[in-house]
Tab-separated table of C-alpha atoms in Angstrom:
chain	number	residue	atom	x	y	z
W	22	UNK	CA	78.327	-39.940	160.044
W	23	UNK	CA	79.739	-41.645	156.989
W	24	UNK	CA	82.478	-43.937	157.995
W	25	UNK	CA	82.239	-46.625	154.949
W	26	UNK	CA	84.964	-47.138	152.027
W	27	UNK	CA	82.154	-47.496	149.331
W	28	UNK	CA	79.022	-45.377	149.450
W	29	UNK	CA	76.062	-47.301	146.799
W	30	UNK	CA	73.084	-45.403	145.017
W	31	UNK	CA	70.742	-47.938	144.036
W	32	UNK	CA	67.728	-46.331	141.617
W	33	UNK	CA	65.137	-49.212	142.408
W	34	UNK	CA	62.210	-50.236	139.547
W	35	UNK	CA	60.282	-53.125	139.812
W	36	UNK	CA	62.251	-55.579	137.602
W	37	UNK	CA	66.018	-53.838	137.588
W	38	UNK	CA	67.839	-52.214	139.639
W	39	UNK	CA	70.952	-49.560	138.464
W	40	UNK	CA	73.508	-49.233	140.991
W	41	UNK	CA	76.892	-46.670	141.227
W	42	UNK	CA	79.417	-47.639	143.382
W	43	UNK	CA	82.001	-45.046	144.483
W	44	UNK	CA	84.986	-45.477	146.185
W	45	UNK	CA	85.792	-42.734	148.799
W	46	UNK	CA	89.760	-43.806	149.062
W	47	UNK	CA	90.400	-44.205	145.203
W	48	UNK	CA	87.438	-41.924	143.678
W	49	UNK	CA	86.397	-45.002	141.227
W	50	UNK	CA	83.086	-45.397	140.310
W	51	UNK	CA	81.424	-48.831	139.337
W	52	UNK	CA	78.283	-49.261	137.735
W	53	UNK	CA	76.224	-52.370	137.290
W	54	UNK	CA	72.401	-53.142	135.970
W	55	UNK	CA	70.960	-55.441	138.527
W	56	UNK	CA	68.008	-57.619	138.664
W	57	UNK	CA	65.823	-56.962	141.608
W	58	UNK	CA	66.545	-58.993	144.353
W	59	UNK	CA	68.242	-58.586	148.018
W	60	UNK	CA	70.486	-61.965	146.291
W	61	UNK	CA	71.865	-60.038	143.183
W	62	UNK	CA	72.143	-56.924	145.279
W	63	UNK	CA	74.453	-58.550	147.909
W	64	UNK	CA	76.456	-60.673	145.478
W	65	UNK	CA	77.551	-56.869	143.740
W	66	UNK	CA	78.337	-55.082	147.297
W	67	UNK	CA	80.886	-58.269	147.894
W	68	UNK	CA	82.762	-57.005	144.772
W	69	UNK	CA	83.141	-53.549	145.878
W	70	UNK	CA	85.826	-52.947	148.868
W	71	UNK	CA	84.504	-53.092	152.340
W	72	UNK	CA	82.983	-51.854	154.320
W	73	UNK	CA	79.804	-50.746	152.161
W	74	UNK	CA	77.053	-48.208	152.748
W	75	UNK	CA	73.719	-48.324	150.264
W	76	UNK	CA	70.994	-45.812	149.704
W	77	UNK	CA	68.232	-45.365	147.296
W	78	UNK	CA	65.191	-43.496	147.436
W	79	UNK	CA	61.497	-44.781	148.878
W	80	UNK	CA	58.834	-45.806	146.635
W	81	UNK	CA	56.638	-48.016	145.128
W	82	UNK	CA	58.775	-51.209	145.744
W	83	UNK	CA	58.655	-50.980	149.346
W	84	UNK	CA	61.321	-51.774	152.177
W	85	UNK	CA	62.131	-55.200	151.658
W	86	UNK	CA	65.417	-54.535	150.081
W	87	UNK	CA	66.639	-52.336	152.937
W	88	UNK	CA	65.120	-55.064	155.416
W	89	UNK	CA	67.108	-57.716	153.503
W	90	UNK	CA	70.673	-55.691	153.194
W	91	UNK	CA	69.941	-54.646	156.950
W	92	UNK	CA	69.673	-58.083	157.621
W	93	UNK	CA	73.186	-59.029	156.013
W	94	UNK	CA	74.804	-56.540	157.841
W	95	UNK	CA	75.036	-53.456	155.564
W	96	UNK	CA	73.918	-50.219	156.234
W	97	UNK	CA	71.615	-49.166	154.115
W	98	UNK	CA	69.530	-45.635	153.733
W	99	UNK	CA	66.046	-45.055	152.449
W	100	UNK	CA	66.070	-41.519	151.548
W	101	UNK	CA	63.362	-38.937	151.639
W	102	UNK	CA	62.444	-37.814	147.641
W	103	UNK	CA	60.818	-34.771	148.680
W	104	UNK	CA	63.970	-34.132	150.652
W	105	UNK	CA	67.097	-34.698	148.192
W	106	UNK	CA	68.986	-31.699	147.605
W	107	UNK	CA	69.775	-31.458	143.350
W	108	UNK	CA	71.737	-29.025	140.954
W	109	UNK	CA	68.803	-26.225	139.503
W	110	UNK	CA	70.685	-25.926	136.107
W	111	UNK	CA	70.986	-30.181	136.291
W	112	UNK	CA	68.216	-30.779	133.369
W	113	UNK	CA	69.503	-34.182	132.245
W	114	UNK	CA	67.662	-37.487	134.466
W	115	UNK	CA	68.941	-41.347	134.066
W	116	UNK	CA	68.975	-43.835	136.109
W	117	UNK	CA	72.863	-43.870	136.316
W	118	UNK	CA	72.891	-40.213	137.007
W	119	UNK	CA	70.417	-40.567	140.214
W	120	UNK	CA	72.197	-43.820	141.706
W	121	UNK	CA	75.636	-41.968	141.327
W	122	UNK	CA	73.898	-38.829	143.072
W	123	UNK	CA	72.814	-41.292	145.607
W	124	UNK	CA	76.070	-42.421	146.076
W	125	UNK	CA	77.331	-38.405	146.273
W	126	UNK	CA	75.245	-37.594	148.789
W	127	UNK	CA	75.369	-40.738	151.135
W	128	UNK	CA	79.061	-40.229	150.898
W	129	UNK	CA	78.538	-36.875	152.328
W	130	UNK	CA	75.711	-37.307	154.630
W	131	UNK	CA	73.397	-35.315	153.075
W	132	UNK	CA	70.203	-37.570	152.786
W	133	UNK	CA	67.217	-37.138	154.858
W	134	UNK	CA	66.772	-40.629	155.703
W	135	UNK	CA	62.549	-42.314	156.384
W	136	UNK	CA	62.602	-44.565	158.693
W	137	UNK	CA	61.948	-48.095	157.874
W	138	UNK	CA	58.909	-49.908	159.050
W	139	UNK	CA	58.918	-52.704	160.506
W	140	UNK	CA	56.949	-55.852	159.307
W	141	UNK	CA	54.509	-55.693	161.218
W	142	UNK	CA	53.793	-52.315	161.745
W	143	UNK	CA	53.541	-52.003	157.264
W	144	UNK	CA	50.621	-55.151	157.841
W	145	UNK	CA	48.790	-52.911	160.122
W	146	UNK	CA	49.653	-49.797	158.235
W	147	UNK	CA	48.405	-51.305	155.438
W	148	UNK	CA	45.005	-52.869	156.702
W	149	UNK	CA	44.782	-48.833	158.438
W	150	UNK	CA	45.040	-47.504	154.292
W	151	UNK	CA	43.043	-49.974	152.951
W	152	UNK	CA	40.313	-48.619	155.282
W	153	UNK	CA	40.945	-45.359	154.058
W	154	UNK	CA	40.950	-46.391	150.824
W	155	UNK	CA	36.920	-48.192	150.835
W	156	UNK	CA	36.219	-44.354	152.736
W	157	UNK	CA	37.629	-42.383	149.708
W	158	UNK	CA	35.358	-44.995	147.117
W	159	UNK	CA	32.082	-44.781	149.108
W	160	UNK	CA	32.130	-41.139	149.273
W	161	UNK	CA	32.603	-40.971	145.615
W	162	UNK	CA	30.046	-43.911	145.141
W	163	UNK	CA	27.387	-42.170	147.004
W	164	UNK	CA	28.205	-38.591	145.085
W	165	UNK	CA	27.649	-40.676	141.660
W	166	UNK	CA	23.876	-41.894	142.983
W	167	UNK	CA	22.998	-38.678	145.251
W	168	UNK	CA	23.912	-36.770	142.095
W	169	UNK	CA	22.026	-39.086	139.733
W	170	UNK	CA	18.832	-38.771	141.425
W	171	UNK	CA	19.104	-35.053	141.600
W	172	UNK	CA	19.646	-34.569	137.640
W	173	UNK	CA	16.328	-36.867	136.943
W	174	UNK	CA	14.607	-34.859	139.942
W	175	UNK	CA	14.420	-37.326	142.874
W	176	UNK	CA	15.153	-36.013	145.983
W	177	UNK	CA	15.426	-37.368	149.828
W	178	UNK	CA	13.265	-35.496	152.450
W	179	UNK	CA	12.849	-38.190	155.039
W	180	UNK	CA	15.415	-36.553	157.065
W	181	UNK	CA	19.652	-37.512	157.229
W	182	UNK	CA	20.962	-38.927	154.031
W	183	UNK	CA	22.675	-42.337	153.991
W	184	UNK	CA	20.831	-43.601	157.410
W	185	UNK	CA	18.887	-47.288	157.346
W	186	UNK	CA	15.990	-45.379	156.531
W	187	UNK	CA	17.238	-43.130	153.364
W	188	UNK	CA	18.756	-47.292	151.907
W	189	UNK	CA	15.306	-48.333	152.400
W	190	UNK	CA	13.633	-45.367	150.404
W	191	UNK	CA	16.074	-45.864	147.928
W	192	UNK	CA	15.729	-49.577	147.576
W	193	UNK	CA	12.015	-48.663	146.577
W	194	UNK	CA	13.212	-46.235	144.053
W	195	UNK	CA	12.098	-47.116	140.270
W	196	UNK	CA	12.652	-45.508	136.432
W	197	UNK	CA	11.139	-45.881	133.527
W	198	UNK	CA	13.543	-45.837	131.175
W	199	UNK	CA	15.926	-48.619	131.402
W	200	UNK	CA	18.748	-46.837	130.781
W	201	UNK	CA	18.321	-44.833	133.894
W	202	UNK	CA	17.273	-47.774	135.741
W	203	UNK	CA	20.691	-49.802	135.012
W	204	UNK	CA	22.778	-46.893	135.723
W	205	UNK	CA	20.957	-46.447	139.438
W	206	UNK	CA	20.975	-50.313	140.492
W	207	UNK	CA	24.914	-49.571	139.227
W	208	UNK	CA	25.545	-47.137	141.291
W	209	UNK	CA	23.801	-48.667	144.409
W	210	UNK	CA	25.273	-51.827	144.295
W	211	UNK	CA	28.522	-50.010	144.063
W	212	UNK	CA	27.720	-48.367	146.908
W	213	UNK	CA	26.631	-51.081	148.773
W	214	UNK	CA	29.454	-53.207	148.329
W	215	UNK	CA	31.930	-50.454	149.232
W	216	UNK	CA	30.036	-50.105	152.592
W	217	UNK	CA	30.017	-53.980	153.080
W	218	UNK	CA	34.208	-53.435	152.453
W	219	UNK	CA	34.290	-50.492	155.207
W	220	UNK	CA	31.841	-52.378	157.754
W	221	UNK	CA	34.499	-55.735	156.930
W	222	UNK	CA	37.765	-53.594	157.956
W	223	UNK	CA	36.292	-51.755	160.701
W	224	UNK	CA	35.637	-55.285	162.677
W	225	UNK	CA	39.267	-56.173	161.441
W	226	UNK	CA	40.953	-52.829	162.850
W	227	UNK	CA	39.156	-53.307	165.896
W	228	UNK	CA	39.617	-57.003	166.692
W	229	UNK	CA	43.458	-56.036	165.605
W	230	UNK	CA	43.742	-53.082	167.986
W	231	UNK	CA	42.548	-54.758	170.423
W	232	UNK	CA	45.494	-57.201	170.572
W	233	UNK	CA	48.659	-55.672	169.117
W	234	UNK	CA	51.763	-53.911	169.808
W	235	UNK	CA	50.045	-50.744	169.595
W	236	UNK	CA	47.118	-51.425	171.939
W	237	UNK	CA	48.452	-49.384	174.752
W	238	UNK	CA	49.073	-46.433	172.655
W	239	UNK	CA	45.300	-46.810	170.779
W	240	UNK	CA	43.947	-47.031	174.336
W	241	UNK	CA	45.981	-43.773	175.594
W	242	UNK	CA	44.662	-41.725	172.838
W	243	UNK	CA	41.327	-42.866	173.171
W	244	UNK	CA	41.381	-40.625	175.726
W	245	UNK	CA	40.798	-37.135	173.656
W	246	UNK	CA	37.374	-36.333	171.826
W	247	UNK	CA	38.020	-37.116	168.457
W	248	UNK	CA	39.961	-39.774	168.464
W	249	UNK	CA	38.227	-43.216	168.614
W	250	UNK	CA	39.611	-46.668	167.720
W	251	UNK	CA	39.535	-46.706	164.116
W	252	UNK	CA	41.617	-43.120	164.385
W	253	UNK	CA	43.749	-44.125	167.537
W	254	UNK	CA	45.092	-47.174	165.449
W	255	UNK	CA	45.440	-45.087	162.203
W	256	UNK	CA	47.719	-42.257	163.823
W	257	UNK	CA	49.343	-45.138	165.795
W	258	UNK	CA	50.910	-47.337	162.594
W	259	UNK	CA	51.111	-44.451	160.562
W	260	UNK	CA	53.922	-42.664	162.892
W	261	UNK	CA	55.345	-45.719	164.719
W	262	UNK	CA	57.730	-44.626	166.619
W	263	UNK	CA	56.435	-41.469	168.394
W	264	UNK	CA	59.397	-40.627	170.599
W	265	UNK	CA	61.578	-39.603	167.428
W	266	UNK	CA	59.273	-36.613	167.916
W	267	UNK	CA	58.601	-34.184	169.914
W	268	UNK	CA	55.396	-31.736	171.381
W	269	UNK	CA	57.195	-28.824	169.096
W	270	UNK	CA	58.422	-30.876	165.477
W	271	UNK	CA	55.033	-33.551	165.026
W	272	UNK	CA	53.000	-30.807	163.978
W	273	UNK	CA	55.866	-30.043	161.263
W	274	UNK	CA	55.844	-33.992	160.584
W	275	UNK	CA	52.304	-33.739	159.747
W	276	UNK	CA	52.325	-30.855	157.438
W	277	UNK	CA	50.173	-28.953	160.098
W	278	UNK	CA	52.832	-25.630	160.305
W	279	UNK	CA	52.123	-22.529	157.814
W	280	UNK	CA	54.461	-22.147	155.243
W	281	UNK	CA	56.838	-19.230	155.341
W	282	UNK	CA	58.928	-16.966	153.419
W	283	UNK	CA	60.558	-14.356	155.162
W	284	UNK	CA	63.059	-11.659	154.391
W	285	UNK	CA	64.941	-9.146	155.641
W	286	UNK	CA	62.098	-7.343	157.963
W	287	UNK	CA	59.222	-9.270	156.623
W	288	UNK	CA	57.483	-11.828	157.546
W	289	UNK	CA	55.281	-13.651	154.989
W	290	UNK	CA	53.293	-16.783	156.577
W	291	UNK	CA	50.778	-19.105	154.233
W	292	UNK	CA	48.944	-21.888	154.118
W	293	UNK	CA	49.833	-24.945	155.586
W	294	UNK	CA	52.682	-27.267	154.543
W	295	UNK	CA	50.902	-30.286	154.062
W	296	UNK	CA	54.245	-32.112	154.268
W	297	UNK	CA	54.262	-35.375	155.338
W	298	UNK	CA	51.770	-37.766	156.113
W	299	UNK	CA	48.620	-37.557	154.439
W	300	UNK	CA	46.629	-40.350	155.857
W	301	UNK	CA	47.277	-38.633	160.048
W	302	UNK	CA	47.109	-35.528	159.109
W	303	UNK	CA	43.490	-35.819	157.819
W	304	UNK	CA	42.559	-37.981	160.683
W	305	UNK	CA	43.804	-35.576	163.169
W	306	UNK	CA	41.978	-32.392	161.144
W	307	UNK	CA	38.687	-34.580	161.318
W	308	UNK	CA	39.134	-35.044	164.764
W	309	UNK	CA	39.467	-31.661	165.842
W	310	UNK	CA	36.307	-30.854	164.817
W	311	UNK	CA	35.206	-32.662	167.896
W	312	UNK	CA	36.510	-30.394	170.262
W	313	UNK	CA	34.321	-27.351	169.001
W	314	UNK	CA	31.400	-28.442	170.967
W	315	UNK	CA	31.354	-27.963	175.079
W	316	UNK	CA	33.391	-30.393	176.732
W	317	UNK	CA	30.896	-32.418	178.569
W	318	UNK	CA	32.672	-36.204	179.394
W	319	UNK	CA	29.660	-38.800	178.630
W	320	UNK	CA	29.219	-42.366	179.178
W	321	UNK	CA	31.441	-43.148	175.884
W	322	UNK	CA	34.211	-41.781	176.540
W	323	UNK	CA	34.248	-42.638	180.574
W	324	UNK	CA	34.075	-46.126	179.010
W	325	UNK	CA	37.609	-45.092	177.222
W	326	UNK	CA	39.425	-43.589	179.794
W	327	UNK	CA	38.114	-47.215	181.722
W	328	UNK	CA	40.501	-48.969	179.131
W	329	UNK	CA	43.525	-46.336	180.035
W	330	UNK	CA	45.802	-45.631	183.069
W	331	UNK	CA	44.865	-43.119	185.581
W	332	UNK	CA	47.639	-40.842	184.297
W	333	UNK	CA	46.053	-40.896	180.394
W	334	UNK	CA	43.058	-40.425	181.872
W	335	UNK	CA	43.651	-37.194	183.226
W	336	UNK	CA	45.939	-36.053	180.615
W	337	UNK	CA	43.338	-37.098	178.267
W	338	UNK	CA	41.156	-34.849	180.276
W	339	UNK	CA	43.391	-32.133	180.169
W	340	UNK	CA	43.739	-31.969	176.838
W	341	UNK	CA	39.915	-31.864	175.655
W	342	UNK	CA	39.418	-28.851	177.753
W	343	UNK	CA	42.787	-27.127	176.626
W	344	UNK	CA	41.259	-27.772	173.130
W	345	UNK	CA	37.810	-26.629	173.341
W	346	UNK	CA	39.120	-23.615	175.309
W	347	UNK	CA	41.428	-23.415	171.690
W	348	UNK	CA	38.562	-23.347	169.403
W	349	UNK	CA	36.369	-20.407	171.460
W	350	UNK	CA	39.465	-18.479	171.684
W	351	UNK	CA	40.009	-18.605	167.722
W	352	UNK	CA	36.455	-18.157	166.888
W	353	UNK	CA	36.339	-14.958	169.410
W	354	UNK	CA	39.438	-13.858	167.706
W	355	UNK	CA	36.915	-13.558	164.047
W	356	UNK	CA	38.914	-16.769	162.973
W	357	UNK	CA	37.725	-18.984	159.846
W	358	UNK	CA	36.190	-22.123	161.360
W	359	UNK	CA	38.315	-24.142	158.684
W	360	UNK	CA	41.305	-22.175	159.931
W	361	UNK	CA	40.694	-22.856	163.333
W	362	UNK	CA	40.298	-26.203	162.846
W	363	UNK	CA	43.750	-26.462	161.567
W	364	UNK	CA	45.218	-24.767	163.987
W	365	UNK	CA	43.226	-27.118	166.886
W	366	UNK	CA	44.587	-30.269	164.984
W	367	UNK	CA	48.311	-28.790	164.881
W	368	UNK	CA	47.917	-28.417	169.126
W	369	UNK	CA	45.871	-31.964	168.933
W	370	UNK	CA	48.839	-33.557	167.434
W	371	UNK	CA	51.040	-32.302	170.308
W	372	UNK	CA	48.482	-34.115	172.642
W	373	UNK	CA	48.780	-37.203	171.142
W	374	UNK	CA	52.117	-36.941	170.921
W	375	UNK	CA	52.190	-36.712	174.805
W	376	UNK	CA	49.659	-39.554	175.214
W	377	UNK	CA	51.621	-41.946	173.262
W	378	UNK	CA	55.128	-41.720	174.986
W	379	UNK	CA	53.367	-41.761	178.365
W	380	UNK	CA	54.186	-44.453	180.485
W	381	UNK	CA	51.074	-45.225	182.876
């Protein structure tokens, strides 16, 4: 609940800030142009009568100005984009306009606040995206060179693509036109480096899981099919905090929920939301795909649950054959795979959700 004299909107750029000050006693409003520093910031908020309450909106330039006014002992509010509420017949945008709409809507507790990483947990969240980053490039990388060949007639039958064999036959791969021939050792290289990347990063994301703050949690979720280290640590600095959630709202975080509108008598359900984060909710949809073959625990993941508690372990356990049992029940029911995939990650992220907060 607001309880602050002054409630500050802040629109944040990279080199200035515009900040509205109003005053909830005296209905005053201040504006200043600000350069972009916690410094300049917190020599303007001493002006304005105390006690002070900030918000601005998430972007581009990060947290480090709400870590720094946290620090000094204001309040301040990252709030949601996606989420702020605005006037359908406003058709006018400045920056003074959205820092005193800021300030309107802190003042009456009607932001959807983000929560604010901490600084380690954006390092490893960072090092998780980067990885998914080199993923995105090599697929594209290897669609240019795959899709090369196949216009100028060369194609792989030596058995799965992108294997130590198929990099040797295409090592050994030659054109005589030069023009051709530049644009393939392109491509390859391109490719080649961007797997050198991903090979570098998955060796950092596992020596880092291994010894971090989220170890226990990577280890507990390396418990379901599906979800290995490089996934366990993704979904792990990507939500943080899992105990803001629950079994019923993280599917809703994720985006995994159908969209609805509804009326009167009707009920009109779509596709999914895809709200939320991007990053787990496409780890968690890969992952379910897993859990459409029999459930059969092999040596790999008894070597997992070896790294968990006894009480992951079985709920771990629990969970793959809940999930499996998911998947024939869809398909029986005529189901798309693709839609039944979604709806096994939705009930996946509920698992997770209950591996993470357990305490072994």
């Amino acid at each position: 609940m607001f309880s602050e004299r002054t409630s500050v909107g802040l629109d944040v750029h990279a080199r200035s800030i515009v900040a509205c000050g109003l005053d909830t006693v005296t209905g005053l409003v201040v504006r200043r142009r600000l350069v972009c520093s916690v410094e300049a910031v917190l020599d303007w908020l001493r002006e304005l009568p105390a006690p002070v309450a900030v918000a601005y909106e998430a972007g581009p330039t990060g947290f480090g100005l709400a870590r720094g006014l946290t620090a000094a002992g204001v309040r301040c509010v990252v709030a949601a984009p996606s989420k702020l509420q605005r006037p359908a017949a406003d058709r006018i945008k400045t920056d003074a306009r959205d820092a005193l709409h800021l300030a309107r809507l802190l003042r009456m507790d009607q932001i959807v606040q983000v929560r604010v990483p901490g600084v380690e947990q954006e390092a490893a969240r960072d090092l998780a995206r980067a990885r998914e980053d080199v993923r995105g490039d090599l697929m594209r990388c290897r669609h240019r060179l795959s899709k090369l060949l196949l216009r100028h007639g060369v194609v792989y039958t030596g058995g799965r693509a992108w294997t130590g064999a198929h990099q040797t036959w295409l090592r050994a791969q030659h054109f005589i036109q030069r023009g051709i021939q530049l644009a393939f050792d392109a491509d390859l290289e391109a490719m080649l480096l961007c797997l050198d990347r991903r090979d570098r990063l998955d060796r950092a994301i596992t020596e880092m899981a291994a010894d971090c703050q989220y170890t226990a949690v990577v280890r507990r979720l390396g418990c379901l099919r599906g979800v290995a280290t490089l996934t366990a640590f993704g979904l792990a600095v990507e939500l943080g905090d899992w105990h803001r959630f629950t079994g019923a709202t993280i599917g809703a975080y994720l985006g995994l929920v159908p969209t609805e509108s509804s009326s009167g008598a009707q009920r009109r359900q779509g596709s999914i939301t895809k709200a939320g984060n991007t990053h787990a909710r496409r780890l968690l949809v890969e992952a379910a795909w897993h859990h459409r073959r029999p459930y059969h625990p092999g040596q790999t993941m008894r070597a997992r649950w070896a790294q968990a508690g006894p009480a992951a372990k079985a709920r771990g356990h629990a969970g793959n054959h809940r999930l499996h049992q998911r998947w024939l029940g869809l398909i029986d029911r005529k189901k798309r795979p693709v839609i039944a995939n979604v709806a096994v990650a939705r009930e996946l992220a509920g698992w997770c959700w209950s591996l993470a907060i357990l305490d072994d």
